[in-house]
Amino acid sequence: MIPEKFREGAEKVISLIDGLGGYVVHHDDADGLSSAAVLKACFERKGLNFSFICLEKLFPKVVEKIHERGLPVIYADLGSPHAETISLKNRGRSVVLILDHHDPRPCSDTMVFDLNLEYYGFSGERDFSGSTVAYLFSLILDERNFDLSYLALIGSKEIPSGFVGVNAMILEDALEKGVLKRNKKLEVVKLGVSVDELFSACLLYTSDAADE
């Protein structure tokens, strides 16, 4: 399920952020919120202190401000189309990880690691979401994070094609390991609520936030 080059990139990033804190910058939709939830859970389990920044769009001035302190930065459900802007603002100062499914662009900074699965033959419009990539990263951080698989599927509800490609593999694994069970809907066993209900809650949150 995890491409070898993806694993190598993730392991390199993990070695560079070991013991450090930094920033997680994530999109403000259901996929971005689910990505952030995956990363918050897996980092807290490792005792890593990351601050979370929720954004609608990634503006160059915001990127510049985020990279001023030279701390590790992780972009979740955004960043791939802006990889070169991120490179120019980072200038090799710190490790940067991009966990995204939007169309990737090349970058010039060797400290920027874009683990977009489009580089490994999958479609970001069909096979995976940002939260899918965040979840796969969490498994490399610690394989016991398999219990976070439901969060990848909540974020992937934004994809009209349903659970196909990488998401189909995550769904099958979640059912086999008892993270999810099939009733009339997919139910998250430890929460007693469905993936659909949690996705709807994310949509409600983003709608309320937009109205404020």
Coordinates of N, CA and C in Angstrom, one line a residue:
M1 N 0.8 -1.2 0.0 CA 0.0 0.0 0.0 C 0.9 1.3 0.0
I2 N 2.1 1.2 0.6 CA 2.9 2.4 0.7 C 4.1 2.2 -0.3
P3 N 4.2 3.1 -1.3 CA 5.3 3.0 -2.2 C 6.7 3.1 -1.5
E4 N 7.7 2.4 -2.0 CA 9.0 2.4 -1.3 C 9.6 3.8 -1.2
K5 N 9.5 4.5 -2.4 CA 10.1 5.9 -2.4 C 9.4 6.8 -1.4
F6 N 8.1 6.6 -1.3 CA 7.3 7.4 -0.3 C 7.9 7.1 1.1
R7 N 8.0 5.8 1.4 CA 8.5 5.4 2.7 C 9.9 6.0 3.0
E8 N 10.8 6.0 2.0 CA 12.1 6.5 2.1 C 12.1 8.0 2.4
G9 N 11.2 8.8 1.7 CA 11.1 10.2 1.9 C 10.5 10.5 3.3
A10 N 9.5 9.7 3.7 CA 8.9 9.9 5.0 C 9.9 9.6 6.2
E11 N 10.7 8.6 6.0 CA 11.7 8.2 7.0 C 12.8 9.3 7.1
K12 N 13.1 9.9 6.0 CA 14.1 10.9 6.0 C 13.6 12.1 6.8
V13 N 12.3 12.5 6.5 CA 11.7 13.6 7.2 C 11.6 13.4 8.7
I14 N 11.2 12.2 9.1 CA 11.1 11.8 10.5 C 12.4 11.9 11.2
S15 N 13.5 11.5 10.5 CA 14.8 11.6 11.2 C 15.2 13.1 11.4
L16 N 14.8 13.9 10.5 CA 15.1 15.4 10.6 C 14.3 16.1 11.6
I17 N 13.1 15.7 11.9 CA 12.2 16.4 12.9 C 12.3 15.7 14.2
D18 N 13.0 14.7 14.4 CA 13.0 13.9 15.6 C 13.4 14.8 16.8
G19 N 12.4 14.9 17.7 CA 12.6 15.7 18.9 C 12.2 17.2 18.8
L20 N 12.0 17.6 17.6 CA 11.6 19.0 17.3 C 10.1 19.2 17.2
G21 N 9.7 20.5 17.4 CA 8.4 20.9 17.1 C 8.4 21.6 15.8
G22 N 7.3 22.3 15.6 CA 7.2 23.1 14.4 C 5.7 23.5 14.1
Y23 N 5.4 23.5 12.8 CA 4.0 23.9 12.4 C 3.4 22.9 11.5
V24 N 2.1 22.7 11.6 CA 1.3 22.0 10.6 C 0.4 23.0 10.0
V25 N 0.5 23.2 8.8 CA -0.4 24.1 8.0 C -1.4 23.3 7.2
H26 N -2.7 23.4 7.5 CA -3.6 22.6 6.8 C -4.8 23.3 6.2
H27 N -5.4 22.8 5.2 CA -6.6 23.4 4.6 C -7.8 23.4 5.5
D28 N -8.7 24.2 5.2 CA -9.9 24.4 6.1 C -11.1 23.6 5.8
D29 N -11.0 22.6 4.8 CA -12.1 21.8 4.5 C -12.1 20.5 5.2
A30 N -13.0 19.6 4.9 CA -13.1 18.3 5.6 C -11.8 17.5 5.5
D31 N -11.2 17.5 4.3 CA -10.0 16.8 4.1 C -8.9 17.4 4.9
G32 N -8.8 18.7 4.9 CA -7.7 19.4 5.6 C -7.9 19.1 7.1
L33 N -9.1 19.2 7.6 CA -9.3 19.0 9.1 C -9.0 17.5 9.4
S34 N -9.4 16.6 8.6 CA -9.1 15.2 8.8 C -7.5 14.9 8.8
S35 N -6.9 15.6 7.8 CA -5.4 15.5 7.8 C -4.8 16.0 9.1
A36 N -5.3 17.2 9.5 CA -4.7 17.7 10.8 C -5.0 16.8 12.0
A37 N -6.2 16.2 12.0 CA -6.5 15.3 13.1 C -5.6 14.1 13.1
V38 N -5.2 13.5 12.0 CA -4.3 12.4 11.9 C -2.9 12.9 12.4
L39 N -2.4 14.0 12.0 CA -1.1 14.5 12.4 C -1.1 14.9 13.9
K40 N -2.1 15.5 14.4 CA -2.2 15.9 15.8 C -2.1 14.6 16.6
A41 N -2.8 13.6 16.3 CA -2.8 12.3 17.1 C -1.5 11.7 17.0
C42 N -0.9 11.5 15.8 CA 0.3 10.7 15.8 C 1.5 11.5 16.4
F43 N 1.5 12.8 16.3 CA 2.6 13.6 16.9 C 2.5 13.6 18.4
E44 N 1.3 13.7 18.9 CA 1.1 13.7 20.4 C 1.5 12.4 21.0
R45 N 1.3 11.3 20.2 CA 1.7 10.0 20.7 C 3.2 9.9 20.8
K46 N 3.9 10.6 20.0 CA 5.4 10.6 19.9 C 6.0 11.7 20.8
G47 N 5.1 12.6 21.4 CA 5.6 13.6 22.3 C 6.2 14.8 21.5
L48 N 5.8 14.9 20.2 CA 6.2 16.0 19.4 C 5.2 17.2 19.4
N49 N 5.7 18.4 19.6 CA 4.9 19.6 19.9 C 4.8 20.4 18.6
F50 N 3.7 20.3 17.9 CA 3.5 21.0 16.6 C 2.3 22.0 16.9
S51 N 2.4 23.2 16.4 CA 1.3 24.2 16.4 C 0.6 24.0 15.0
F52 N -0.8 24.2 15.1 CA -1.6 24.0 13.9 C -2.2 25.3 13.4
I53 N -2.0 25.5 12.1 CA -2.5 26.7 11.4 C -3.5 26.3 10.3
C54 N -4.7 26.7 10.4 CA -5.8 26.4 9.4 C -5.9 27.5 8.4
L55 N -5.8 27.2 7.2 CA -5.9 28.3 6.1 C -6.9 27.9 5.0
E56 N -7.5 28.9 4.4 CA -8.3 28.7 3.2 C -7.4 28.6 2.0
K57 N -6.4 29.5 1.9 CA -5.5 29.6 0.8 C -4.1 29.8 1.3
L58 N -3.1 29.4 0.5 CA -1.7 29.6 0.8 C -1.2 30.8 0.1
F59 N -1.2 31.9 0.7 CA -0.6 33.1 0.1 C 0.9 33.2 0.4
P60 N 1.6 33.8 -0.6 CA 3.1 33.9 -0.4 C 3.5 34.6 0.9
K61 N 2.8 35.7 1.3 CA 3.2 36.4 2.5 C 3.0 35.5 3.7
V62 N 1.9 34.7 3.7 CA 1.7 33.7 4.8 C 2.8 32.7 4.8
V63 N 3.2 32.2 3.7 CA 4.3 31.2 3.6 C 5.6 31.8 4.2
E64 N 5.9 33.0 3.8 CA 7.1 33.7 4.3 C 7.1 33.8 5.8
K65 N 5.9 34.2 6.4 CA 5.8 34.4 7.8 C 6.0 33.0 8.5
I66 N 5.4 32.0 8.0 CA 5.5 30.7 8.6 C 7.0 30.2 8.7
H67 N 7.7 30.5 7.6 CA 9.1 30.0 7.6 C 10.2 30.9 8.2
E68 N 9.7 32.0 8.8 CA 10.7 33.0 9.4 C 11.5 32.4 10.5
R69 N 10.9 31.5 11.3 CA 11.6 31.0 12.5 C 12.5 29.8 12.2
G70 N 12.4 29.3 11.0 CA 13.3 28.2 10.6 C 13.0 26.8 11.3
L71 N 11.7 26.7 11.7 CA 11.2 25.4 12.3 C 10.7 24.5 11.2
P72 N 10.6 23.2 11.5 CA 10.0 22.3 10.6 C 8.6 22.7 10.3
V73 N 8.2 22.5 9.0 CA 6.8 22.9 8.6 C 6.2 21.7 7.8
I74 N 5.0 21.4 8.1 CA 4.3 20.3 7.4 C 3.0 20.9 6.8
Y75 N 2.9 20.8 5.5 CA 1.7 21.2 4.8 C 0.8 20.0 4.5
A76 N -0.5 20.1 4.9 CA -1.5 19.0 4.8 C -2.7 19.5 4.0
D77 N -3.0 18.7 2.9 CA -4.1 19.0 2.0 C -3.9 20.4 1.3
L78 N -2.7 20.9 1.3 CA -2.3 22.0 0.4 C -0.8 22.0 0.3
G79 N -0.3 22.8 -0.6 CA 1.2 22.9 -0.7 C 1.8 22.4 -2.0
S80 N 1.3 21.3 -2.6 CA 1.9 20.7 -3.8 C 1.9 21.7 -4.9
P81 N 0.8 22.5 -5.2 CA 0.9 23.4 -6.3 C 1.8 24.6 -6.0
H82 N 2.2 24.8 -4.8 CA 3.0 26.0 -4.3 C 4.4 25.5 -3.9
A83 N 4.8 24.4 -4.3 CA 6.1 23.8 -3.8 C 7.3 24.8 -4.1
E84 N 7.3 25.4 -5.3 CA 8.4 26.3 -5.6 C 8.3 27.6 -4.7
T85 N 7.2 28.1 -4.5 CA 7.0 29.3 -3.6 C 7.5 28.9 -2.2
I86 N 7.1 27.7 -1.7 CA 7.6 27.3 -0.4 C 9.1 27.1 -0.4
S87 N 9.7 26.6 -1.5 CA 11.1 26.5 -1.6 C 11.8 27.8 -1.5
L88 N 11.3 28.8 -2.2 CA 11.9 30.1 -2.2 C 11.9 30.8 -0.9
K89 N 10.8 30.6 -0.1 CA 10.6 31.2 1.2 C 11.4 30.4 2.2
N90 N 11.6 29.1 2.1 CA 12.3 28.3 3.0 C 13.8 28.4 2.9
R91 N 14.3 28.4 1.7 CA 15.7 28.5 1.3 C 16.6 27.6 2.1
G92 N 16.1 26.3 2.3 CA 17.0 25.3 2.9 C 17.1 25.5 4.4
R93 N 16.4 26.4 5.0 CA 16.5 26.6 6.4 C 16.0 25.5 7.3
S94 N 15.0 24.8 6.9 CA 14.4 23.7 7.7 C 13.8 22.7 6.9
V95 N 13.5 21.5 7.5 CA 12.8 20.5 6.7 C 11.3 20.9 6.5
V96 N 10.8 20.6 5.3 CA 9.4 20.9 5.0 C 8.8 19.6 4.4
L97 N 7.7 19.3 4.8 CA 7.0 18.1 4.3 C 5.6 18.5 3.8
I98 N 5.3 18.0 2.6 CA 4.0 18.3 1.9 C 3.3 17.0 1.8
L99 N 2.1 17.0 2.4 CA 1.2 15.8 2.3 C -0.1 16.3 1.6
D100 N -0.2 16.1 0.3 CA -1.2 16.8 -0.5 C -1.7 15.8 -1.6
H101 N -2.8 16.2 -2.2 CA -3.3 15.4 -3.4 C -3.6 16.3 -4.6
H102 N -3.4 17.6 -4.4 CA -3.5 18.6 -5.5 C -2.3 18.5 -6.5
D103 N -2.5 19.0 -7.7 CA -1.5 18.8 -8.7 C -0.1 19.3 -8.2
P104 N 0.9 18.4 -8.2 CA 2.2 18.8 -7.7 C 3.0 19.6 -8.7
R105 N 3.9 20.4 -8.2 CA 4.8 21.2 -9.1 C 6.3 20.9 -8.5
P106 N 7.2 21.0 -9.4 CA 8.6 20.8 -9.0 C 9.1 21.8 -8.0
C107 N 10.1 21.5 -7.2 CA 10.6 22.5 -6.3 C 12.1 22.4 -6.3
S108 N 12.8 23.5 -5.9 CA 14.2 23.6 -6.0 C 15.0 23.4 -4.7
D109 N 14.2 23.4 -3.6 CA 14.8 23.3 -2.3 C 14.9 21.8 -1.9
T110 N 16.1 21.3 -1.7 CA 16.2 19.8 -1.3 C 15.7 19.5 0.1
M111 N 15.4 20.5 0.8 CA 14.8 20.3 2.2 C 13.3 20.2 2.1
V112 N 12.7 20.4 1.0 CA 11.3 20.3 0.8 C 11.0 18.9 0.2
F113 N 10.2 18.1 1.0 CA 9.8 16.8 0.6 C 8.3 16.7 0.3
D114 N 8.0 16.6 -1.0 CA 6.6 16.5 -1.4 C 6.2 15.0 -1.6
L115 N 5.4 14.4 -0.7 CA 5.1 13.0 -0.8 C 3.7 12.8 -1.5
N116 N 3.3 13.7 -2.3 CA 2.1 13.6 -3.1 C 2.1 12.2 -3.9
L117 N 1.1 11.5 -3.7 CA 1.1 10.1 -4.3 C 0.9 10.2 -5.9
E118 N 0.7 11.4 -6.4 CA 0.7 11.5 -7.9 C 2.1 11.2 -8.4
Y119 N 3.1 11.3 -7.6 CA 4.4 11.0 -8.1 C 4.7 9.5 -8.2
Y120 N 3.7 8.7 -7.6 CA 3.8 7.3 -7.6 C 2.7 6.6 -8.4
G121 N 2.1 7.4 -9.3 CA 1.2 6.8 -10.3 C -0.3 6.8 -9.9
F122 N -0.6 7.4 -8.8 CA -2.0 7.5 -8.4 C -2.6 8.9 -8.7
S123 N -3.9 8.9 -8.8 CA -4.6 10.2 -9.2 C -5.2 10.9 -7.9
G124 N -4.8 12.1 -7.7 CA -5.3 12.9 -6.6 C -6.8 13.3 -6.7
E125 N -7.3 13.1 -7.9 CA -8.7 13.4 -8.1 C -9.6 12.1 -7.9
R126 N -9.0 11.0 -7.7 CA -9.7 9.7 -7.7 C -9.3 8.7 -6.6
D127 N -7.9 8.6 -6.5 CA -7.4 7.5 -5.7 C -7.1 7.8 -4.2
F128 N -6.9 9.1 -3.9 CA -6.4 9.4 -2.6 C -6.7 10.9 -2.3
S129 N -6.7 11.3 -1.0 CA -6.9 12.6 -0.6 C -5.7 13.1 0.2
G130 N -5.7 14.3 0.7 CA -4.7 14.8 1.6 C -4.6 14.0 2.8
S131 N -5.8 13.7 3.4 CA -5.8 12.9 4.6 C -5.3 11.5 4.4
T132 N -5.4 10.9 3.2 CA -4.9 9.6 2.9 C -3.3 9.7 3.0
V133 N -2.7 10.7 2.5 CA -1.3 10.9 2.5 C -0.8 11.1 3.9
A134 N -1.6 11.9 4.7 CA -1.2 12.1 6.1 C -1.3 10.8 6.9
Y135 N -2.3 10.0 6.6 CA -2.4 8.7 7.3 C -1.3 7.7 6.9
L136 N -0.9 7.7 5.7 CA 0.2 6.8 5.3 C 1.5 7.3 6.0
F137 N 1.7 8.6 6.1 CA 2.9 9.1 6.8 C 2.8 8.7 8.3
S138 N 1.6 8.7 8.9 CA 1.5 8.3 10.3 C 1.9 6.9 10.5
L139 N 1.6 6.0 9.5 CA 1.9 4.6 9.6 C 3.5 4.4 9.6
I140 N 4.2 5.2 8.9 CA 5.6 5.1 8.9 C 6.2 5.6 10.2
L141 N 5.6 6.7 10.7 CA 6.0 7.2 12.0 C 5.8 6.1 13.1
D142 N 4.7 5.4 13.0 CA 4.4 4.3 14.0 C 3.3 3.4 13.4
E143 N 3.6 2.2 13.1 CA 2.6 1.3 12.5 C 1.3 1.1 13.4
R144 N 1.4 1.4 14.7 CA 0.2 1.3 15.5 C -0.8 2.4 15.3
N145 N -0.4 3.4 14.4 CA -1.4 4.4 14.1 C -2.4 3.9 13.1
F146 N -2.5 2.6 12.8 CA -3.5 2.1 11.9 C -4.9 2.4 12.4
D147 N -5.1 2.7 13.7 CA -6.4 3.1 14.3 C -6.9 4.4 13.8
L148 N -6.0 5.2 13.1 CA -6.4 6.5 12.6 C -7.0 6.4 11.2
S149 N -7.1 5.2 10.6 CA -7.5 5.0 9.3 C -8.8 5.6 8.9
Y150 N -9.7 5.7 9.9 CA -11.1 6.2 9.7 C -11.0 7.7 9.3
L151 N -10.0 8.4 9.8 CA -9.8 9.8 9.5 C -9.5 10.0 8.1
A152 N -8.6 9.1 7.5 CA -8.3 9.2 6.1 C -9.6 9.1 5.2
L153 N -10.5 8.2 5.7 CA -11.7 8.0 4.9 C -12.7 9.1 5.0
I154 N -12.7 9.7 6.2 CA -13.6 10.9 6.4 C -13.2 12.0 5.4
G155 N -11.9 12.3 5.4 CA -11.4 13.3 4.4 C -11.6 12.9 3.0
S156 N -11.5 11.7 2.7 CA -11.7 11.2 1.3 C -13.1 11.2 0.8
K157 N -14.0 11.4 1.7 CA -15.5 11.5 1.3 C -15.7 12.7 0.4
E158 N -14.7 13.6 0.3 CA -14.8 14.7 -0.6 C -14.7 14.3 -2.1
I159 N -14.1 13.1 -2.3 CA -13.8 12.6 -3.6 C -15.1 12.0 -4.2
P160 N -15.6 12.5 -5.3 CA -16.9 11.9 -5.8 C -16.8 10.5 -6.2
S161 N -15.7 9.9 -6.6 CA -15.6 8.6 -7.1 C -15.8 7.5 -6.0
G162 N -15.8 7.9 -4.7 CA -15.9 7.0 -3.6 C -14.6 6.4 -3.3
F163 N -14.5 5.3 -2.5 CA -13.3 4.8 -2.0 C -12.7 3.8 -3.1
V164 N -11.8 4.4 -3.9 CA -11.1 3.5 -4.9 C -9.6 3.8 -4.7
G165 N -8.8 3.0 -5.4 CA -7.3 3.2 -5.4 C -6.8 3.0 -4.0
V166 N -6.0 3.9 -3.5 CA -5.3 3.8 -2.2 C -6.4 3.7 -1.1
N167 N -7.5 4.5 -1.3 CA -8.5 4.6 -0.3 C -9.2 3.3 -0.1
A168 N -9.4 2.5 -1.2 CA -10.0 1.2 -1.2 C -9.2 0.3 -0.3
M169 N -7.8 0.4 -0.5 CA -6.9 -0.5 0.3 C -7.0 -0.1 1.8
I170 N -7.1 1.2 2.1 CA -7.2 1.6 3.5 C -8.5 1.1 4.1
L171 N -9.6 1.2 3.3 CA -10.9 0.8 3.8 C -10.9 -0.7 4.1
E172 N -10.3 -1.5 3.2 CA -10.3 -3.0 3.5 C -9.5 -3.3 4.7
D173 N -8.3 -2.6 4.9 CA -7.5 -2.8 6.1 C -8.2 -2.4 7.3
A174 N -8.9 -1.3 7.3 CA -9.7 -0.8 8.5 C -10.8 -1.8 8.9
L175 N -11.4 -2.4 7.9 CA -12.4 -3.4 8.2 C -11.8 -4.7 8.8
E176 N -10.7 -5.1 8.2 CA -10.0 -6.3 8.7 C -9.5 -6.1 10.1
K177 N -9.0 -4.9 10.5 CA -8.4 -4.7 11.8 C -9.5 -4.2 12.8
G178 N -10.7 -4.1 12.4 CA -11.8 -3.7 13.4 C -11.9 -2.3 13.7
V179 N -11.2 -1.4 12.9 CA -11.4 0.0 13.1 C -12.8 0.5 12.7
L180 N -13.2 -0.1 11.6 CA -14.6 0.1 11.0 C -15.4 -1.2 11.0
K181 N -16.7 -1.0 11.0 CA -17.5 -2.2 10.7 C -18.7 -1.7 9.8
R182 N -19.2 -2.6 9.0 CA -20.3 -2.3 8.1 C -21.6 -2.6 8.7
N183 N -22.4 -1.7 8.9 CA -23.8 -1.8 9.3 C -24.6 -1.3 8.0
K184 N -25.5 -0.5 8.2 CA -26.1 0.2 7.0 C -25.1 1.1 6.4
K185 N -24.2 1.7 7.3 CA -23.2 2.6 6.9 C -21.9 2.1 7.6
L186 N -20.8 2.7 7.2 CA -19.5 2.4 7.8 C -19.4 3.1 9.1
E187 N -19.3 2.3 10.2 CA -19.3 2.8 11.5 C -17.8 2.7 12.1
V188 N -17.4 3.8 12.8 CA -16.2 3.9 13.5 C -16.4 3.2 14.8
V189 N -15.8 2.0 15.0 CA -16.1 1.2 16.2 C -16.0 1.9 17.5
K190 N -14.8 2.5 17.7 CA -14.5 3.1 19.0 C -15.4 4.3 19.3
L191 N -16.0 4.9 18.3 CA -16.8 6.1 18.5 C -18.3 5.8 18.4
G192 N -18.7 4.7 17.8 CA -20.1 4.4 17.6 C -20.8 5.3 16.7
V193 N -20.1 6.0 15.8 CA -20.8 6.9 14.8 C -20.2 6.5 13.4
S194 N -20.9 6.9 12.4 CA -20.6 6.6 11.0 C -19.6 7.6 10.4
V195 N -18.9 7.1 9.4 CA -18.0 8.0 8.7 C -18.8 9.1 8.0
D196 N -20.0 8.8 7.6 CA -20.8 9.8 7.0 C -21.2 10.9 8.0
E197 N -21.5 10.5 9.2 CA -21.8 11.5 10.2 C -20.6 12.4 10.6
L198 N -19.5 11.8 10.6 CA -18.3 12.6 11.0 C -17.9 13.6 9.8
F199 N -18.1 13.1 8.6 CA -17.9 13.9 7.4 C -18.8 15.1 7.4
S200 N -20.1 14.9 7.7 CA -21.1 15.9 7.8 C -20.8 16.9 8.9
A201 N -20.2 16.5 10.0 CA -19.8 17.4 11.1 C -18.7 18.3 10.6
C202 N -17.7 17.7 9.8 CA -16.7 18.6 9.3 C -17.2 19.6 8.3
L203 N -18.2 19.2 7.5 CA -18.8 20.2 6.6 C -19.5 21.3 7.4
L204 N -20.2 20.9 8.4 CA -20.9 21.9 9.3 C -19.9 22.9 9.9
Y205 N -18.8 22.4 10.4 CA -17.8 23.2 11.0 C -17.2 24.2 10.0
T206 N -16.9 23.7 8.8 CA -16.3 24.6 7.8 C -17.3 25.7 7.3
S207 N -18.6 25.3 7.3 CA -19.6 26.2 6.9 C -19.8 27.3 7.9
D208 N -19.8 26.9 9.2 CA -19.9 27.9 10.3 C -18.8 28.8 10.4
A209 N -17.5 28.3 10.1 CA -16.3 29.1 10.2 C -16.4 30.1 9.0
A210 N -16.9 29.7 7.9 CA -16.9 30.6 6.7 C -17.9 31.8 7.0
D211 N -18.9 31.5 7.8 CA -20.0 32.5 8.1 C -19.5 33.5 9.1
E212 N -18.5 33.2 9.9 CA -18.1 34.1 10.9 C -17.2 35.3 10.4

